[in-house]
Each structure stands twice: as C-alpha cells, then as structure tokens.
Short mmCIF file of C-alpha atoms in Angstrom, two decimals:
data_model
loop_
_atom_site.label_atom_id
_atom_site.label_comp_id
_atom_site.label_asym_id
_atom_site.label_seq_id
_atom_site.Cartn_x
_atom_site.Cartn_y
_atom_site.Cartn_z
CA UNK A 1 15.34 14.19 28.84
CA UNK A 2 15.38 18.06 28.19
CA UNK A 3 16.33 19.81 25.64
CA UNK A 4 17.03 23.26 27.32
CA UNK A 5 16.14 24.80 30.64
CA UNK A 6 13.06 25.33 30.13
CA UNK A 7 12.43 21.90 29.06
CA UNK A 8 11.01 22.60 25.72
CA UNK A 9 11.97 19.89 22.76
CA UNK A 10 12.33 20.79 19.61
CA UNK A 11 9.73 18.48 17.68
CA UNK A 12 7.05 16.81 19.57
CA UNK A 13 5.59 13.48 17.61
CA UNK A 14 2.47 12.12 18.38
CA UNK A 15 2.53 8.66 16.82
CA UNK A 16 5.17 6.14 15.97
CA UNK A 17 4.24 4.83 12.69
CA UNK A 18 6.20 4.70 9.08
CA UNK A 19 5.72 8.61 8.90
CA UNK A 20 6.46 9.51 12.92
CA UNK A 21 9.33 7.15 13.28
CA UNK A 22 11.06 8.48 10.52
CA UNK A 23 10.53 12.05 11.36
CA UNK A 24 11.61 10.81 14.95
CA UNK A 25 15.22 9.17 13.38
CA UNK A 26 15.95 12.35 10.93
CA UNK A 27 15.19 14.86 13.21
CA UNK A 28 17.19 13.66 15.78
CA UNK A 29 19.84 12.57 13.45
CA UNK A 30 20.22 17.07 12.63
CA UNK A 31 20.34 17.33 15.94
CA UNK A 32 16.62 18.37 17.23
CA UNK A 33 15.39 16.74 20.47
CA UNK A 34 12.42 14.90 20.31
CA UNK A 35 9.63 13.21 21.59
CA UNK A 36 7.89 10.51 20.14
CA UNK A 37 4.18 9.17 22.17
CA UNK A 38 2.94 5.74 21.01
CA UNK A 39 -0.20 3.76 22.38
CA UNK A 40 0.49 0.86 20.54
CA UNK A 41 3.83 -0.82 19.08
CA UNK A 42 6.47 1.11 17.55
CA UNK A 43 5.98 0.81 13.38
CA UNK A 44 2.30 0.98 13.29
CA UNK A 45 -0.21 -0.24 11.00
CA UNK A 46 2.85 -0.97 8.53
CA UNK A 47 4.84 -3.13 10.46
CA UNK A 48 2.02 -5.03 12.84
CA UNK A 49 -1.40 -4.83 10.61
CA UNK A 50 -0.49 -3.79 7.03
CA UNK A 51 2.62 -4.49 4.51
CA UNK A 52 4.74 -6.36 6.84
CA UNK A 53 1.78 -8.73 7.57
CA UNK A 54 -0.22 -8.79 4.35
CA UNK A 55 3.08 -9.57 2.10
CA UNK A 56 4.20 -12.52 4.50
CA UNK A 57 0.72 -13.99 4.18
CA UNK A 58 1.03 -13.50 0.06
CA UNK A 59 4.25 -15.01 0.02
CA UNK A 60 2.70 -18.23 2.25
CA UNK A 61 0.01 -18.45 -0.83
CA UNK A 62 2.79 -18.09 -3.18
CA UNK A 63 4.82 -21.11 -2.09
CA UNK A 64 1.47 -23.37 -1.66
CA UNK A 65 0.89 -22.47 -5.31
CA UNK A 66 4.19 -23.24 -6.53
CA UNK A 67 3.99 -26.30 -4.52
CA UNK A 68 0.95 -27.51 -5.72
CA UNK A 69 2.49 -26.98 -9.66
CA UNK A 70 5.58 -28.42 -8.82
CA UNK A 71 5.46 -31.07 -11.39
CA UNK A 72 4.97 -29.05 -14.28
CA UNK A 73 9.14 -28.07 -13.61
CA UNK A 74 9.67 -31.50 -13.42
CA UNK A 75 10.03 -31.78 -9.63
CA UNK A 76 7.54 -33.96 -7.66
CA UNK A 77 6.26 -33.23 -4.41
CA UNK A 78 3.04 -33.87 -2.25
CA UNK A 79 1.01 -31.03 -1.07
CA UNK A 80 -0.52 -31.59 2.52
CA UNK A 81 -2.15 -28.39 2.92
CA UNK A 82 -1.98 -25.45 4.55
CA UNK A 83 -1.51 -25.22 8.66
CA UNK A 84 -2.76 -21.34 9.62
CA UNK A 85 -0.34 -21.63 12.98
CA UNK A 86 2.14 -22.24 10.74
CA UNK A 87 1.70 -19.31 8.70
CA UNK A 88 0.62 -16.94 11.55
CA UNK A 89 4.40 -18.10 13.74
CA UNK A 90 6.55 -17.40 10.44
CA UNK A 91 4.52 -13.95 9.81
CA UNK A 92 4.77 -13.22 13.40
CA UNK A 93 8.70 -14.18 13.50
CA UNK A 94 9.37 -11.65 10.24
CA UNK A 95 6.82 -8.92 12.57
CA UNK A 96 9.18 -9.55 15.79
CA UNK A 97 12.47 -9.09 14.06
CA UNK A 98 11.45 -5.96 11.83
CA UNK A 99 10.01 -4.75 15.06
CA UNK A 100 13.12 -5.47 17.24
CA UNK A 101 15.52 -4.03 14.97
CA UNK A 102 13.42 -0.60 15.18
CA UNK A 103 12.96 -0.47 18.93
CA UNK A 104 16.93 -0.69 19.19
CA UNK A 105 17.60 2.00 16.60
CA UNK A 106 15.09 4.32 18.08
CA UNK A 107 16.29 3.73 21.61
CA UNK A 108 20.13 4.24 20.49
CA UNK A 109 19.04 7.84 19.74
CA UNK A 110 20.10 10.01 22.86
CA UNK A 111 18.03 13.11 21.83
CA UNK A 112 15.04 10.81 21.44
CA UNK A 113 12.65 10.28 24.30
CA UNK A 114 10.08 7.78 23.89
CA UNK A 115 6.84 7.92 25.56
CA UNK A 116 4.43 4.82 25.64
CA UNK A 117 0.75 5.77 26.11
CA UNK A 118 -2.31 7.46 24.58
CA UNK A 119 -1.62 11.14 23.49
CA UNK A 120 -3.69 14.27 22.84
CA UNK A 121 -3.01 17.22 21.58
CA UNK A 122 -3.92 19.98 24.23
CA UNK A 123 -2.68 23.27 22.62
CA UNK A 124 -0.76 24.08 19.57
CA UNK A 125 2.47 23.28 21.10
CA UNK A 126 1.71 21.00 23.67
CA UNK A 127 1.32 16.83 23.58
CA UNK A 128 -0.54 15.56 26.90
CA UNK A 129 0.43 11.53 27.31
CA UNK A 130 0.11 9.51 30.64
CA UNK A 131 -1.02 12.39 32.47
CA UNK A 132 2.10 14.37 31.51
CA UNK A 133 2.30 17.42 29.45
CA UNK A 134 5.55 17.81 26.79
CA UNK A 135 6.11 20.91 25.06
CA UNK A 136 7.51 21.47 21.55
CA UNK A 137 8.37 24.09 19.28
CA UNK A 138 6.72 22.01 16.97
CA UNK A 139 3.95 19.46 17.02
CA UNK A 140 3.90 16.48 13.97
CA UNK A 141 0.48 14.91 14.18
CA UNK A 142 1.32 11.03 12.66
CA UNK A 143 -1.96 9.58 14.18
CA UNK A 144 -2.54 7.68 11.08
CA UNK A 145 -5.29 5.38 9.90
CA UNK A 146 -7.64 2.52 10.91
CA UNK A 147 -9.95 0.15 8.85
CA UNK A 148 -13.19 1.75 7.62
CA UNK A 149 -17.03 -0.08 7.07
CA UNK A 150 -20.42 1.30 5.53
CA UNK A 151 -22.96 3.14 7.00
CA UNK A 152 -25.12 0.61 8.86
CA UNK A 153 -22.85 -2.71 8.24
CA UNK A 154 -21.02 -3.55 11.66
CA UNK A 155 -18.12 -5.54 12.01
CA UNK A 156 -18.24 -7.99 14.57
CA UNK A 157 -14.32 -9.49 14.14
CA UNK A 158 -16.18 -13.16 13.73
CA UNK A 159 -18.56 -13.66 10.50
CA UNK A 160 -17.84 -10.08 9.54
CA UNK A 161 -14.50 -8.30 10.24
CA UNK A 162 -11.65 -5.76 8.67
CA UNK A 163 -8.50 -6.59 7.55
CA UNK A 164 -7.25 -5.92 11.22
CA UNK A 165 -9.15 -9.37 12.03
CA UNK A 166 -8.30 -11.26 8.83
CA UNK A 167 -4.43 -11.25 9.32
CA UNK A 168 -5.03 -13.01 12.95
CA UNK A 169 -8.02 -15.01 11.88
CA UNK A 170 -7.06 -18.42 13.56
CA UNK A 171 -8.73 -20.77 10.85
CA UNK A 172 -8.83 -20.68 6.61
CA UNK A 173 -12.53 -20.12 5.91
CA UNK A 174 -13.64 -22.83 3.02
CA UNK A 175 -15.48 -19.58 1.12
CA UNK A 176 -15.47 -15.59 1.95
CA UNK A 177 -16.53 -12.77 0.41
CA UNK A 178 -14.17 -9.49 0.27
CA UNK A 179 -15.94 -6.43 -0.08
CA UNK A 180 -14.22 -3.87 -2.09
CA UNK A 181 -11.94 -4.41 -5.18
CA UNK A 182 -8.78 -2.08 -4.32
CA UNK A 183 -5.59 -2.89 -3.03
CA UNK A 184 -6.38 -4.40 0.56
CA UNK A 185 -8.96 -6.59 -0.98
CA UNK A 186 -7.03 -7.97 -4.31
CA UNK A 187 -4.41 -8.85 -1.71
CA UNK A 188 -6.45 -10.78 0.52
CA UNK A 189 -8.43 -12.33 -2.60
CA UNK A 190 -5.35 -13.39 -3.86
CA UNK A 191 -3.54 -15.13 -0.48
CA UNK A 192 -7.26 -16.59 0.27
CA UNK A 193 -7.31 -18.16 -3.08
CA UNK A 194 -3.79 -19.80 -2.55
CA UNK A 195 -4.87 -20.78 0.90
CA UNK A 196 -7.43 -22.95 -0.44
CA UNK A 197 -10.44 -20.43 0.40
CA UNK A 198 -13.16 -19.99 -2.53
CA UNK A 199 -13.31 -16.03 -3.05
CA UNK A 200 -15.73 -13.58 -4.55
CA UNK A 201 -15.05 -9.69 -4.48
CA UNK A 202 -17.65 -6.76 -4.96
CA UNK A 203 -16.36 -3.97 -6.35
CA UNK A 204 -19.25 -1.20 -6.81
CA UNK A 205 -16.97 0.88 -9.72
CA UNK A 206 -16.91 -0.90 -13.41
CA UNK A 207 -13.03 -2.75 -12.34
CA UNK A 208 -10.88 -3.95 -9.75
CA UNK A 209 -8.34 -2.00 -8.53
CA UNK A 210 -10.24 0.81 -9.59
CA UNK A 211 -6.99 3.52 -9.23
CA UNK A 212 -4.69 1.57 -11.35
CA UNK A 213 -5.29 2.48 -15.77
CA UNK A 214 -7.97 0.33 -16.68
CA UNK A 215 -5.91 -1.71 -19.02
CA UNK A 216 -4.02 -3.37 -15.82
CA UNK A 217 -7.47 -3.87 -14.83
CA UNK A 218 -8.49 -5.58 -17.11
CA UNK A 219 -5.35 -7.49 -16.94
CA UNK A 220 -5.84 -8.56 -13.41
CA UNK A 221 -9.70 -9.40 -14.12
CA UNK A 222 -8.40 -11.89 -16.40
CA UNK A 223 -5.75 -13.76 -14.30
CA UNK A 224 -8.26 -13.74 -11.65
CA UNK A 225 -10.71 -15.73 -13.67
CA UNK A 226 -7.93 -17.74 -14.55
CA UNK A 227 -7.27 -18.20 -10.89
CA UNK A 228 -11.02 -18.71 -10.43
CA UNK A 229 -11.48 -16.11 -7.93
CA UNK A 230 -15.15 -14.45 -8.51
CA UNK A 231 -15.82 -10.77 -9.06
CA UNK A 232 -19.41 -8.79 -8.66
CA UNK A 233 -18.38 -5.52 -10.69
CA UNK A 234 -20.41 -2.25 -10.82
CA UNK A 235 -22.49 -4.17 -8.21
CA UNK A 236 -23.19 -2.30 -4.76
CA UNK A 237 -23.26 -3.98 -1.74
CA UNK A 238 -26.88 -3.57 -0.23
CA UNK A 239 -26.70 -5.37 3.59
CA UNK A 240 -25.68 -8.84 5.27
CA UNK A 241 -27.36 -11.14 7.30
CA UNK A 242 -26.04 -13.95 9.02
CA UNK A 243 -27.21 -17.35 8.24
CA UNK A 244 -26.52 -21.12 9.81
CA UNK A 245 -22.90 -21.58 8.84
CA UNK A 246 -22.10 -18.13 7.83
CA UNK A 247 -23.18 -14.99 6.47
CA UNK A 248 -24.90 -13.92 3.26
CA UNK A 249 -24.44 -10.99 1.47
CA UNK A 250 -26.96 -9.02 -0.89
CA UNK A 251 -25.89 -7.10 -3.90
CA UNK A 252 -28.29 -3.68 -5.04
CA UNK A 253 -28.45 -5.81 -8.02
CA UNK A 254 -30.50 -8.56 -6.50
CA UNK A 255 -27.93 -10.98 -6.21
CA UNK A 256 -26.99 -12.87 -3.06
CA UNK A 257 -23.75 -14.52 -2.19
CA UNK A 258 -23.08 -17.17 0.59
CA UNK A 259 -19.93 -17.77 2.56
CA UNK A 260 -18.68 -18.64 5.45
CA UNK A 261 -17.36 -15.04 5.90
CA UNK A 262 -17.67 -11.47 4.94
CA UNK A 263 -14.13 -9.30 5.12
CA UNK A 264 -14.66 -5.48 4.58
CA UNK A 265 -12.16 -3.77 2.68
CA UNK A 266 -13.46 -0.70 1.35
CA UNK A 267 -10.49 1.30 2.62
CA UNK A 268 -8.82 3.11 5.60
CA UNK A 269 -9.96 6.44 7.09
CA UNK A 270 -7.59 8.75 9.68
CA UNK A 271 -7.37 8.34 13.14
CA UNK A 272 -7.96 12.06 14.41
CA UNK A 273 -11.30 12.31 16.18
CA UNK A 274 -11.23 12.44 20.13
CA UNK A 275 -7.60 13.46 20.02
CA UNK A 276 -7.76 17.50 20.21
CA UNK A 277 -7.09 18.19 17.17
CA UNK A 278 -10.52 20.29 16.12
CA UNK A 279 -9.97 22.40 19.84
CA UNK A 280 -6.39 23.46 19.35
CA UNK A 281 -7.93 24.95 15.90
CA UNK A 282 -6.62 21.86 13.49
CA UNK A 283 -7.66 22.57 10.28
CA UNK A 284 -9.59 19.15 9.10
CA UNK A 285 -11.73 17.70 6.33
CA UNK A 286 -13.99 14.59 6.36
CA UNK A 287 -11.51 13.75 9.55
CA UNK A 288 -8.14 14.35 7.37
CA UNK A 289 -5.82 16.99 8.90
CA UNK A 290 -5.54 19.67 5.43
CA UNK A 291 -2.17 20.21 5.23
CA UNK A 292 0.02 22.43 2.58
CA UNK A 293 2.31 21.30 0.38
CA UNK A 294 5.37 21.38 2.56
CA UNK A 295 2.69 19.30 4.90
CA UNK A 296 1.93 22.44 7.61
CA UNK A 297 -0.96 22.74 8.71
CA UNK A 298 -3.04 26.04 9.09
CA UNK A 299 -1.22 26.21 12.40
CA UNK A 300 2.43 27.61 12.73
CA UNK A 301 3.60 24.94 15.53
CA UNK A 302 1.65 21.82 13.61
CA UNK A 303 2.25 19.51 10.65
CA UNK A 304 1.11 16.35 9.54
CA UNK A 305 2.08 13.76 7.90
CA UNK A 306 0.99 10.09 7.05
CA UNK A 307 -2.22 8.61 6.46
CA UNK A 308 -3.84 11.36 8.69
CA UNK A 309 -3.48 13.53 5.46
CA UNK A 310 -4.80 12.77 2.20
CA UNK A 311 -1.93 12.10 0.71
CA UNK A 312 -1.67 7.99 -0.62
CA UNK A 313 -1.76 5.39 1.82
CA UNK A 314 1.55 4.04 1.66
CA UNK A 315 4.56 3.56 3.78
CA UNK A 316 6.87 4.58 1.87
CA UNK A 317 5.05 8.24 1.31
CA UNK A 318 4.34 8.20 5.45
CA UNK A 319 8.63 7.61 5.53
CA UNK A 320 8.96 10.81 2.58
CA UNK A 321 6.48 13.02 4.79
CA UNK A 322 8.35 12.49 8.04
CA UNK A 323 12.01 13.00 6.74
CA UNK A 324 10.30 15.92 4.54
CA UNK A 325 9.13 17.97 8.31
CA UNK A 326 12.26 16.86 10.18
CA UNK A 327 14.55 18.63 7.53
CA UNK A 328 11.89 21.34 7.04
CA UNK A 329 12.19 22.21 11.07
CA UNK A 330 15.99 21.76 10.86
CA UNK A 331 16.21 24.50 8.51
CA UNK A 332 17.10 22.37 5.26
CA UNK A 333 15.92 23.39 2.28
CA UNK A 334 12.69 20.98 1.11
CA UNK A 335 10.77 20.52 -2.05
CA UNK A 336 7.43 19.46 -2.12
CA UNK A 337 6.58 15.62 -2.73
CA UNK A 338 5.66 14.94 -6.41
CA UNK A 339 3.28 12.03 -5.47
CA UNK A 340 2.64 11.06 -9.06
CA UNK A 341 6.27 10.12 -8.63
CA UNK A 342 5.67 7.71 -5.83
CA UNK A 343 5.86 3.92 -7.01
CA UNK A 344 2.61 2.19 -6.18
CA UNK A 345 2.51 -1.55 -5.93
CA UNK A 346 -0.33 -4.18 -5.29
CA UNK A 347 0.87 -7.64 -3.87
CA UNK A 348 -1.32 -9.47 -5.52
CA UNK A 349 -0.50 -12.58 -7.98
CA UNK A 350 -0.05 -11.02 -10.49
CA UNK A 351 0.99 -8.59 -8.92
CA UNK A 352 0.73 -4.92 -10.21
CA UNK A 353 3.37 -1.88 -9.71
CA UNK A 354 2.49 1.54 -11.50
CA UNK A 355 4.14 5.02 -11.42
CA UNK A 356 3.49 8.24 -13.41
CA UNK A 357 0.02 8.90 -14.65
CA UNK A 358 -2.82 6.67 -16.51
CA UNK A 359 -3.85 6.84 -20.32
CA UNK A 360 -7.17 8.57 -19.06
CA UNK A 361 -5.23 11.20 -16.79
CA UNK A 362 -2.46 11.86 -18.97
CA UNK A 363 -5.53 12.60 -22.17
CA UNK A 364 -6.86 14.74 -19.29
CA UNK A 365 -3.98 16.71 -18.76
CA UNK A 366 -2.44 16.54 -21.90
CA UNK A 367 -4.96 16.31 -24.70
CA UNK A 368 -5.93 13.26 -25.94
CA UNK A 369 -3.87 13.88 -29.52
CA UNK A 370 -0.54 14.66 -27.23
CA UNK A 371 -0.55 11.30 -25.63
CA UNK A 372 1.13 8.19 -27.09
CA UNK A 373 1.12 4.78 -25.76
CA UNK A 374 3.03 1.60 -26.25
CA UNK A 375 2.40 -2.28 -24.80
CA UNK A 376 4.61 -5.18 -24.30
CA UNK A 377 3.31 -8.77 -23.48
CA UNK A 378 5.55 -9.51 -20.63
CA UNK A 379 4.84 -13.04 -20.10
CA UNK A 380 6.85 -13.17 -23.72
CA UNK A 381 10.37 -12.66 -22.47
CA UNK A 382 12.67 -15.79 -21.68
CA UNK A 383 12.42 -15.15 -17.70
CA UNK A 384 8.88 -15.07 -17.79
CA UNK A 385 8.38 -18.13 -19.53
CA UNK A 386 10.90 -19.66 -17.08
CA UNK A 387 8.48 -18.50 -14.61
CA UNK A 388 5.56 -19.19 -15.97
CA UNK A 389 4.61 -15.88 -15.08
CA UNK A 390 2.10 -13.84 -17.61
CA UNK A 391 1.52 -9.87 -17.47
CA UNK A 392 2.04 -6.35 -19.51
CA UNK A 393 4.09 -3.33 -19.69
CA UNK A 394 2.05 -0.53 -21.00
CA UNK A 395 4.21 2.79 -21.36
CA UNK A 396 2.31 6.54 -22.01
CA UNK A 397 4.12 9.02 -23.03
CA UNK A 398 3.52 12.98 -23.81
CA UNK A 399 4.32 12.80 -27.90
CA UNK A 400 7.73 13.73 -28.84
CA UNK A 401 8.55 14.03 -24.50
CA UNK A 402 9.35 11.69 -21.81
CA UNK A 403 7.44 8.67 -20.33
CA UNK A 404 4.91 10.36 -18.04
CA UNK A 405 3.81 6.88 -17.37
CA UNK A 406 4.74 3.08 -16.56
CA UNK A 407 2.08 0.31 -16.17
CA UNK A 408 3.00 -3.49 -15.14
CA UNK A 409 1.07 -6.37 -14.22
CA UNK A 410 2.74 -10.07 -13.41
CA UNK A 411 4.80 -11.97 -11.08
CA UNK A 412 7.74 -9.83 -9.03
CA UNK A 413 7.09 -6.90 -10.88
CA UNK A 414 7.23 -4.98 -7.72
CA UNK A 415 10.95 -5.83 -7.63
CA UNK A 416 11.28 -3.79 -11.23
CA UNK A 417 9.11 -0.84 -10.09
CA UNK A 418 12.39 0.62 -8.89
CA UNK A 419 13.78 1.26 -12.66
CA UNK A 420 10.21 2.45 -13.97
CA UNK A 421 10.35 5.54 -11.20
CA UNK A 422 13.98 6.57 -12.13
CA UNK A 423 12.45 6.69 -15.85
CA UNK A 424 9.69 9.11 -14.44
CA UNK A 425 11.21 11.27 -11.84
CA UNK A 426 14.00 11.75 -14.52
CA UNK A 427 11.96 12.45 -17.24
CA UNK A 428 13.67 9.75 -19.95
CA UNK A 429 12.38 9.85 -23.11
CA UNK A 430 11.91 6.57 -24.75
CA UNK A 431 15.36 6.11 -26.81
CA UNK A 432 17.29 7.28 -23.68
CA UNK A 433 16.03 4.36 -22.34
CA UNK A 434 15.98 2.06 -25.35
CA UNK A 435 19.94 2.88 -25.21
CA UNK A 436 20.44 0.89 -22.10
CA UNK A 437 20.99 -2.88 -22.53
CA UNK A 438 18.76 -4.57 -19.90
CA UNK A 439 19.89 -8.23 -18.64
CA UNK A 440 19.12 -11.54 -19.88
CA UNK A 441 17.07 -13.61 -19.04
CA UNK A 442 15.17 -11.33 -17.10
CA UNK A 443 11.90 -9.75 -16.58
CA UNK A 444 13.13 -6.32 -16.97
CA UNK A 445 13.79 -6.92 -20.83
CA UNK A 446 10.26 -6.42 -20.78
CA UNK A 447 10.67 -2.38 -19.34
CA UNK A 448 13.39 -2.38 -22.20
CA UNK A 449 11.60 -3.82 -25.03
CA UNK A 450 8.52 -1.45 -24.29
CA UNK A 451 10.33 1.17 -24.23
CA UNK A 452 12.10 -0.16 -27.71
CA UNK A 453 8.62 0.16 -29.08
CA UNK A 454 8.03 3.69 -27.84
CA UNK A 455 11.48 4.71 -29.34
CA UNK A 456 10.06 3.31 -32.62
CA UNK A 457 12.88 0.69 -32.95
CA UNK A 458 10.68 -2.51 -31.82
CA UNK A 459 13.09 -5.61 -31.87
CA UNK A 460 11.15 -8.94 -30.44
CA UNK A 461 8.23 -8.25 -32.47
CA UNK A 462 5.81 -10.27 -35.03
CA UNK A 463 5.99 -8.66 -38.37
#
C-alpha cells in the first residue's frame, strides 16, 4: 500500500512492540498511513518474554500456594505437585490468544502495512526491511530492549541463562540463584519459591527492589524470609563456575552459593546497535536513543519511544510513548509524560504497586521539614484478614498539599494501584480523599484509612 504517488507513508515504525503497535493503531486510527517492520512476533518482549509470560507463571505459584494452605479455610485438598508442561501450555494458551487478538486488530487497519523481517534504518527518513526500502515523513525507532549480563559472566541458556531462558526452561530446578534484586528477579524469586525451587537472590545495593522507598523494602525483605526465600544484600557478585550438578556462585564478600542454576537478572539494556541508528546521525547514550520530552530525537524525521529510551521499562509507558508521537505527527496537541505519574507494579507475592515519589526523593525535592508521612498496616482490614494477606500503605505528602506519594505492599495490590494514581495525577489532598467512603470488606479501606490518618481524622486506630 501507498500513501500518495510518490509512495511516501506518513509514519514509518520500526518495531512492533507495546510502544510501536500502539503508535501503529493511533496513527492510523487519525488517518496517517503507516508502516510497521517486525523480525519477531507482533507484541514484543511484553506479550511473548515479559508481563504476559512472567504474570501467568506468578499466578501458577499463586494457586500451588493456596493449594498447599487449603486447609487452613477449612477446605481439604491434596497437593501433587507441580507439572512445568502444564504451566508452560496454559501460559502459552493466554500468549496465543493475547497475540491473536492483536494480529487481527492490526491487520483490520487498511492504512496499515505490515512488514515481517529485520529492519535498519538507512537514512533519516528511510526504513530498509527484506531488501526493500520504505520511506516516511517520519521514522519511530521502537527497537526496544533485550536481557543484559556482567562484564565477563556469559550466559549459556543451560546452568546460566536470562529471563528469556527461564520462562521456557523445560524443568523446575530443586535450588537457583537469581542475580539481581529488582523487579525481574523478585518476580522470578517469588514464582520459583511457589514452584517448589529453593531461592537465594544477590542484590549488590543495601535492599531488594532497590527503586521502590525503602520502607516497602523492607517490607518485602520480611515476607520473603517469611517465605524462606534467601537474600545476599550489599553483596557483589564476583564470578561463577560450574560444578558436578550445577553451578556455584562467589560473592566479593567471600561467600559461595550452590545451586543447580544461576538466572541473571540485573536488568534490560536497548536494542539499537547494528541497526543504523549512529550513521543516519541518531543521537545515543550508553546505546539509549536521547530523546526530548515530546520523545524527538535530535533528528527532525526521528522519534523514539519504548525501552530504546530511558524512560521506565514498562508497557504501559512504551503504549503512552507511541499514542504520545502518533498524535504529535497528526498535529494534536501533546503534553509531555509526567513519569512520576506512571503506576509501577512488581508481581511479586506480596506484591508491590507504587506511584508518586519516595520519602527520600520527596525530602530531596521538598525539604525534609515540608514532607509528611502517614502508614497503615494493611493486612489489618477485614478483606485482608479474609485473605490472609499482610502488607502496608505508606502515604507522603508535601505538608499542608496533596499526596505526592502512594506506597503498597501485599496481595492484589496491583488491582488498587489504579485509585492511588488518580490521587496523584489529581493532586488530592488527604481529606478530599478521606471524604470518599471506600467499600467493605475490601482491601482498598486500607488507601482510605491511610489517607484518614493523613487528614488527621484516624478512625481504626489503637489509642
């Protein structure tokens, strides 16, 4: 397809993950012609080797767990184990529908042509794929982002691999250790643990999850003791070396731990190099494409959006970055992201969902005398008890102003995330939100009883 006589398109995508697909389906939905080039499947990382994936495998752990403490609710049941075809066909099955259901709504799009193959950007308006060159008036550059390692450790996808090779791994390991205590390792930690698999993480900063405000940190340390899954903190990883029935893996601190496999997770770094981007005069840094705040890069024709950019990691910013450029070359008007703004969740059990800044940033930015901060023992309301589910909400808030911040750590939080960025992005101050009557039994009475507190009106309170 052409999009004028000359047979320029409009917007020219080169990659169909979270943040080209969507930048594919808006732009075409204003009524630019496109081209989106793909080497792999449609979705990306998100949909075949990330979220989609990870959270299917986490959900797996979570009904083993329940299983095995069935009898505490009174119900009795016998728990055989854990069959890892099982798992992989009903993770697979969610993959193949999500994925089927996005092939169909890109193809339905008659100013979208889609272009299977490997792509490379040849000139600041051209995309060569397959031997073929297509034109744009613009270029988006969604390459995205693939598994990193260390300097010297190399992952072999058997003893040692990424989290590429753990979500296909065809067997549960008894014991593994996860290097790196952020969000891809927690995750894995956690759905190992529930598989039966006995887990210690290094993390080489002072906490897990190291981005989240140290006092969910801490939070998760705990339940993971409780859970018995081991942690190494402050401890650097120093090499590996593969022994009889496995590998073993030494610490800067002297220590050495054995198990039957070593999965590195010390984070994702952008796909850009081999792929033109340095030749057609891409601006990048450390390998990310530097981008503006209206994501264009130091070229007129080029943006950028996705993990290629150091924006956060997530889908759901890749999705905000693509529909941001697609309304951008349409001519809308477009504000910059506020990424502070963006939910961030980690699928853990507990899991953990954040939003707004930390105690530490907020002193940083604020003053440490401006900033005010209120807690609520979660695992306290009705629900949670229901649940048997444990965790914090821990509120921080400019003094006298709105909630610049909302902390939570236990079960489903993730599903009340959705509340806590309305109270952000709006800027609520505490007794707007005290004033709303939250549900009950549920675990957002929690949100609403912190906040309660913050409003200086605390109701389920000792004293």
């Amino acid at each position: 397809m052409e999009n004028s006589a000359d047979g320029v398109y409009d917007v020219v995508i080169l990659g169909g993950g979270s943040g080209g697909y969507s930048c594919a389906l808006r732009a075409t939905q204003l009524g630019l012609s496109v081209v989106l080039i793909e080497k792999g499947k449609l979705g990306g990382t998100c949909l075949h080797n990330g979220c989609i994936p990870t959270k299917a495998l986490l959900h797996a752990g979570e009904v083993a767990d329940e299983l095995r403490r069935s009898e505490s609710y009174g119900v009795k049941s016998t728990f055989e184990g854990v069959d890892i075809a099982g798992v992989h066909e009903y993770k697979d099955g969610v993959i193949a529908g999500l994925y089927k259901g996005l092939q169909g709504m890109l193809k339905s799009r008659k100013n979208l042509t889609l272009v299977e193959g490997e792509g490379r950007l040849v000139s600041p308006t051209e995309v060569e794929a397959g031997g073929v060159r297509y034109q744009g008036r613009h270029v988006v550059l969604a390459t995205g982002s693939q598994p990193r390692s260390l300097p010297g450790l190399a992952i072999d996808g058997d003893r040692v691999v990424s989290s590429d090779h753990a979500l296909f791994l065809d067997r549960i390991p008894e014991s593994a250790v996860v290097l790196g205590g952020g969000v891809i390792g927690v995750e894995f930690a956690s759905a190992w643990k529930s598989f039966g698999v006995d887990v210690t993480v290094v993390e080489g900063l002072p906490h897990l999850v190291p981005a989240e405000d140290v006092d969910i940190s801490k939070s998760l340390e705990r339940a993971f003791r409780k859970r018995k899954i081991k942690f190494e903190l402050g401890s650097r990883f120093s090499g590996v070396e593969y022994t009889q029935n496995g590998v073993r893996v030494s610490l800067e601190n002297g220590k050495q731990i054995e198990a039957e496999l070593l999965l590195v997770a010390v984070g994702r770094g952008p796909v850009s190099a081999g792929l033109g981007y340095e030749e057609a005069g891409v601006a990048l840094d450390r390998g990310h494409v530097v981008v503006d705040e209206l994501l264009r890069t130091n070229l007129p024709t080029v943006s950028a959006v996705g993990d290629l950019i150091p924006s956060l990691q997530l889908a759901h910013v890749g999705f905000a970055e693509g529909i941001l450029v697609a309304e951008r070359l349409a001519g809308l008007p477009v504000s910059p992201i506020d990424y502070d703004g963006v939910a961030r969740v980690t699928y853990c059990e507990p899991e953990i969902a954040s939003v707004g800044l930390s105690e530490a940033k907020a002193k940083e930015v604020y003053g440490e005398d401006k900033v005010v901060v209120s807690k609520f023992n979660a695992g306290s309301t009705g629900k949670s008890k229901i649940l048997k589910s444990a965790g914090d909400v821990k509120l921080v808030q400019v003094a006298d102003g709105p909630v610049i911040g909302i902390h939570m750590i236990g079960s489903r939080v993730s599903e009340q995330i959705g509340e806590a960025q309305l109270i952000f992005n709006w800027q609520a101050l505490p007794s707007e939100v005290a004033s709303l009557i939250h549900a009950h039994p549920s675990q957002t009475e929690a949100l609403g009883e912190a906040h309660l507190a913050l409003a200086g009106k605390p109701l389920h309170v000792h004293g």
